[in-house]
C-alpha positions as semicolon CSV with decimal commas, in nm:
position;residue;x (nm);y (nm);z (nm)
1;M;-6,725;-2,637;5,540
2;V;-6,442;-2,426;5,617
3;V;-6,507;-2,062;5,707
4;A;-6,257;-1,826;5,574
5;G;-6,131;-1,579;5,840
6;P;-6,035;-1,227;5,788
7;G;-5,751;-1,176;5,544
8;T;-5,766;-1,556;5,431
9;G;-5,650;-1,612;5,078
10;R;-5,427;-1,311;5,043
11;P;-5,132;-1,326;5,289
12;G;-4,893;-1,180;5,012
13;R;-5,108;-0,879;4,970
14;L;-5,105;-0,844;5,343
15;R;-4,742;-0,864;5,366
16;V;-4,685;-0,596;5,081
17;D;-4,915;-0,370;5,261
18;A;-4,737;-0,413;5,589
19;R;-4,410;-0,360;5,416
20;R;-4,525;-0,043;5,254
21;N;-4,657;0,098;5,592
22;L;-4,335;0,023;5,756
23;E;-4,133;0,206;5,486
24;S;-4,373;0,497;5,509
25;V;-4,341;0,519;5,888
26;L;-3,950;0,499;5,857
27;R;-3,938;0,769;5,593
28;A;-4,188;1,001;5,774
29;A;-3,989;0,949;6,110
30;R;-3,673;1,047;5,954
31;Q;-3,836;1,375;5,811
32;V;-4,014;1,469;6,135
33;F;-3,729;1,392;6,371
34;G;-3,492;1,560;6,142
35;E;-3,706;1,878;6,125
36;L;-3,840;1,897;6,490
37;G;-3,599;1,679;6,687
38;Y;-3,652;1,367;6,875
39;D;-3,928;1,529;7,109
40;A;-4,162;1,526;6,791
41;P;-4,503;1,351;6,871
42;M;-4,572;1,025;6,707
43;E;-4,903;1,160;6,572
44;E;-4,705;1,383;6,348
45;V;-4,504;1,069;6,212
46;A;-4,838;0,899;6,167
47;R;-4,979;1,223;5,983
48;R;-4,681;1,225;5,740
49;A;-4,677;0,860;5,689
50;G;-5,065;0,858;5,586
51;V;-5,136;0,598;5,845
52;G;-5,329;0,590;6,168
53;V;-5,114;0,638;6,488
54;G;-5,231;0,281;6,585
55;T;-5,045;0,143;6,295
56;V;-4,723;0,316;6,406
57;Y;-4,762;0,178;6,754
58;R;-4,815;-0,178;6,606
59;R;-4,486;-0,147;6,449
60;F;-4,304;0,043;6,734
61;P;-4,451;-0,037;7,074
62;S;-4,306;0,290;7,197
63;K;-4,156;0,623;7,066
64;E;-3,806;0,516;7,219
65;V;-3,806;0,193;7,015
66;L;-3,865;0,389;6,679
67;V;-3,614;0,673;6,792
68;R;-3,360;0,398;6,839
69;R;-3,422;0,234;6,525
70;I;-3,392;0,561;6,319
71;A;-3,078;0,672;6,513
72;A;-2,908;0,320;6,460
73;E;-2,958;0,332;6,097
74;E;-2,849;0,699;6,047
75;V;-2,537;0,633;6,268
76;A;-2,445;0,333;6,065
77;W;-2,466;0,510;5,752
78;L;-2,259;0,795;5,891
79;T;-2,013;0,533;6,014
80;A;-1,969;0,376;5,674
81;Q;-1,911;0,735;5,527
82;A;-1,661;0,821;5,776
83;R;-1,451;0,512;5,732
84;E;-1,461;0,558;5,345
85;S;-1,352;0,908;5,398
86;L;-1,051;0,802;5,638
87;Y;-0,924;0,511;5,453
88;G;-1,004;0,622;5,099
89;G;-0,672;0,770;5,015
90;G;-0,782;1,128;4,979
91;A;-0,607;1,442;5,116
92;A;-0,669;1,537;5,486
93;W;-0,909;1,838;5,436
94;E;-1,076;1,694;5,123
95;S;-1,157;1,377;5,317
96;L;-1,303;1,563;5,611
97;A;-1,489;1,825;5,401
98;G;-1,632;1,557;5,178
99;F;-1,755;1,357;5,464
100;L;-1,908;1,653;5,627
101;G;-2,083;1,743;5,294
102;R;-2,248;1,398;5,228
103;A;-2,360;1,410;5,601
104;V;-2,510;1,757;5,585
105;A;-2,656;1,676;5,242
106;S;-2,822;1,374;5,340
107;G;-2,961;1,509;5,674
108;A;-2,827;1,214;5,872
109;G;-2,628;1,436;6,102
110;R;-2,933;1,599;6,241
111;L;-3,065;1,240;6,355
112;L;-2,754;1,182;6,577
113;P;-2,863;1,043;6,912
114;P;-2,807;1,276;7,213
115;E;-2,531;1,076;7,357
116;A;-2,334;1,147;7,047
117;F;-2,263;1,491;7,178
118;R;-2,153;1,368;7,516
119;Y;-1,890;1,117;7,344
120;A;-1,786;1,413;7,117
121;A;-1,712;1,609;7,435
122;E;-1,528;1,316;7,607
123;L;-1,289;1,292;7,312
124;G;-1,160;1,641;7,406
125;R;-0,966;1,881;7,196
126;V;-0,807;1,796;6,882
127;P;-0,448;1,741;6,927
128;E;-0,193;1,988;6,818
129;P;-0,025;1,896;6,480
130;R;0,255;1,639;6,533
131;G;0,264;1,446;6,230
132;P;0,047;1,143;6,133
133;E;-0,180;1,036;6,399
134;A;-0,260;0,684;6,502
135;E;-0,562;0,563;6,354
136;A;-0,795;0,271;6,429
137;E;-0,740;-0,019;6,205
138;P;-0,997;-0,047;5,945
139;S;-1,259;-0,316;5,969
140;G;-1,084;-0,551;5,724
141;G;-1,352;-0,500;5,458
142;A;-1,634;-0,634;5,674
143;G;-1,988;-0,482;5,599
144;P;-2,168;-0,271;5,844
145;G;-2,268;-0,451;6,151
146;A;-2,426;-0,383;6,506
147;A;-2,099;-0,194;6,594
148;D;-2,138;0,053;6,312
149;A;-2,463;0,170;6,499
150;D;-2,258;0,257;6,815
151;P;-2,202;0,652;6,787
152;R;-1,871;0,604;6,988
153;L;-1,723;0,441;6,687
154;L;-1,859;0,708;6,454
155;L;-1,699;0,969;6,678
156;Q;-1,370;0,806;6,685
157;L;-1,356;0,796;6,322
158;V;-1,448;1,152;6,293
159;A;-1,185;1,241;6,560
160;A;-0,925;1,067;6,342
161;L;-1,037;1,255;6,028
162;V;-1,013;1,587;6,230
163;A;-0,682;1,502;6,391
164;R;-0,539;1,434;6,026
165;A;-0,659;1,751;5,910
166;A;-0,505;1,930;6,220
167;A;-0,177;1,745;6,146
168;A;-0,154;1,873;5,795
169;G;-0,190;2,217;5,933
170;E;-0,537;2,254;5,739
171;L;-0,765;2,302;6,054
172;R;-0,797;2,626;6,241
173;P;-0,633;2,608;6,565
174;G;-0,844;2,539;6,876
175;V;-1,113;2,332;6,684
176;T;-1,259;2,049;6,872
177;V;-1,433;1,737;6,760
178;S;-1,749;1,892;6,916
179;D;-1,714;2,168;6,680
180;V;-1,720;1,937;6,372
181;V;-2,023;1,752;6,535
182;L;-2,201;2,086;6,522
183;V;-2,135;2,108;6,138
184;L;-2,286;1,762;6,110
185;T;-2,615;1,882;6,283
186;A;-2,639;2,205;6,065
187;A;-3,006;2,307;6,102
188;V;-3,138;2,349;5,734
189;P;-3,501;2,261;5,679
190;V;-3,532;1,928;5,487
191;H;-3,708;2,076;5,196
192;A;-3,402;2,297;5,135
193;L;-3,156;2,010;5,142
194;T;-2,978;1,897;4,804
195;A;-2,682;1,682;4,762
196;L;-2,355;1,812;4,645
197;P;-2,298;1,740;4,275
198;D;-2,035;1,506;4,195
199;G;-1,685;1,670;4,186
200;V;-1,792;1,984;4,340
201;D;-1,567;2,114;4,615
202;P;-1,786;2,170;4,919
203;T;-1,569;2,487;4,997
204;E;-1,650;2,662;4,669
205;G;-1,994;2,790;4,613
206;Q;-2,196;3,008;4,389
207;P;-2,462;3,269;4,477
208;G;-2,731;3,041;4,352
209;D;-2,640;2,746;4,564
210;A;-2,916;2,577;4,788
211;P;-2,929;2,696;5,139
212;A;-2,779;2,375;5,273
213;Q;-2,482;2,398;5,047
214;R;-2,440;2,767;5,139
215;L;-2,441;2,699;5,506
216;L;-2,199;2,414;5,476
217;Q;-1,965;2,641;5,289
218;I;-1,977;2,899;5,559
219;L;-1,912;2,642;5,835
220;L;-1,625;2,466;5,652
221;Q;-1,466;2,796;5,588
222;G;-1,481;2,852;5,969
223;L;-1,297;2,526;6,039
224;Q;-1,029;2,562;5,785
225;S;-0,700;2,722;5,853
226;R;-0,611;3,042;5,646
C-alpha cells in the first residue's frame, strides 16, 4: 500500500499556485519599492502580495535578491525603450521626450538601482552642440539579454538621446545626463500614474491631465531650449 504524501496527486495545481504567488510578490514589490524606495521592508511587500513573509523569503532568500530582480527587469525594459527611441528615426527632441514620457508613465524610472545615478554623473556634462554625435551601434535586432539589465548601457543610450537633442539646439544649455535621470525618477504616487495616450505630445497638457503627466510636462519644459 502506497501512502500519499502531502500534495501528492496535484503537482499541476501546486505549480499554478507557486507561479501565482511569484507574480503577486513581484507586482507588489514593484509597487512598494516604487512608492517607498528600496529601503521598504519585505513585510510590506508580503502584505500587498497577500502572502506570508515566509512565502516571499522562500522565493527570494534575501531582500537584496528581490531588489536585484526588480531593478534588472526595470532597467532592461527602460533600455529597450531608450534603444527604440534612439534608433526609431524620430526627431531629436520628440525621441527624448517620448522616451521620458513612457518611462515616467510606467513608473520604471523610480526603480533604477542606486548605481545608475553614479553612472550618470560619470558621463559628465552633455557635450556642446557640434553636429551629430557618435552613437553606439544598435544591437543588430537581438532581443533583450543580460547586458540590457546593466544600467551603464541604459545610461549610454540616454546620453546619446540627450546629446542628439543638444546638437539639434533643442536642449537648454548646461543640462546634464544626471538632470535627465532626475526626470526619469519623477516622484508621483503610483495611484496617480497614467500612461500618455497615443499621439499625445508630452509637452502639451491640459488642466485636467493626471498629476504624473502634469509633472512630466513641467520637467520637460525645464529641459527644452526656448
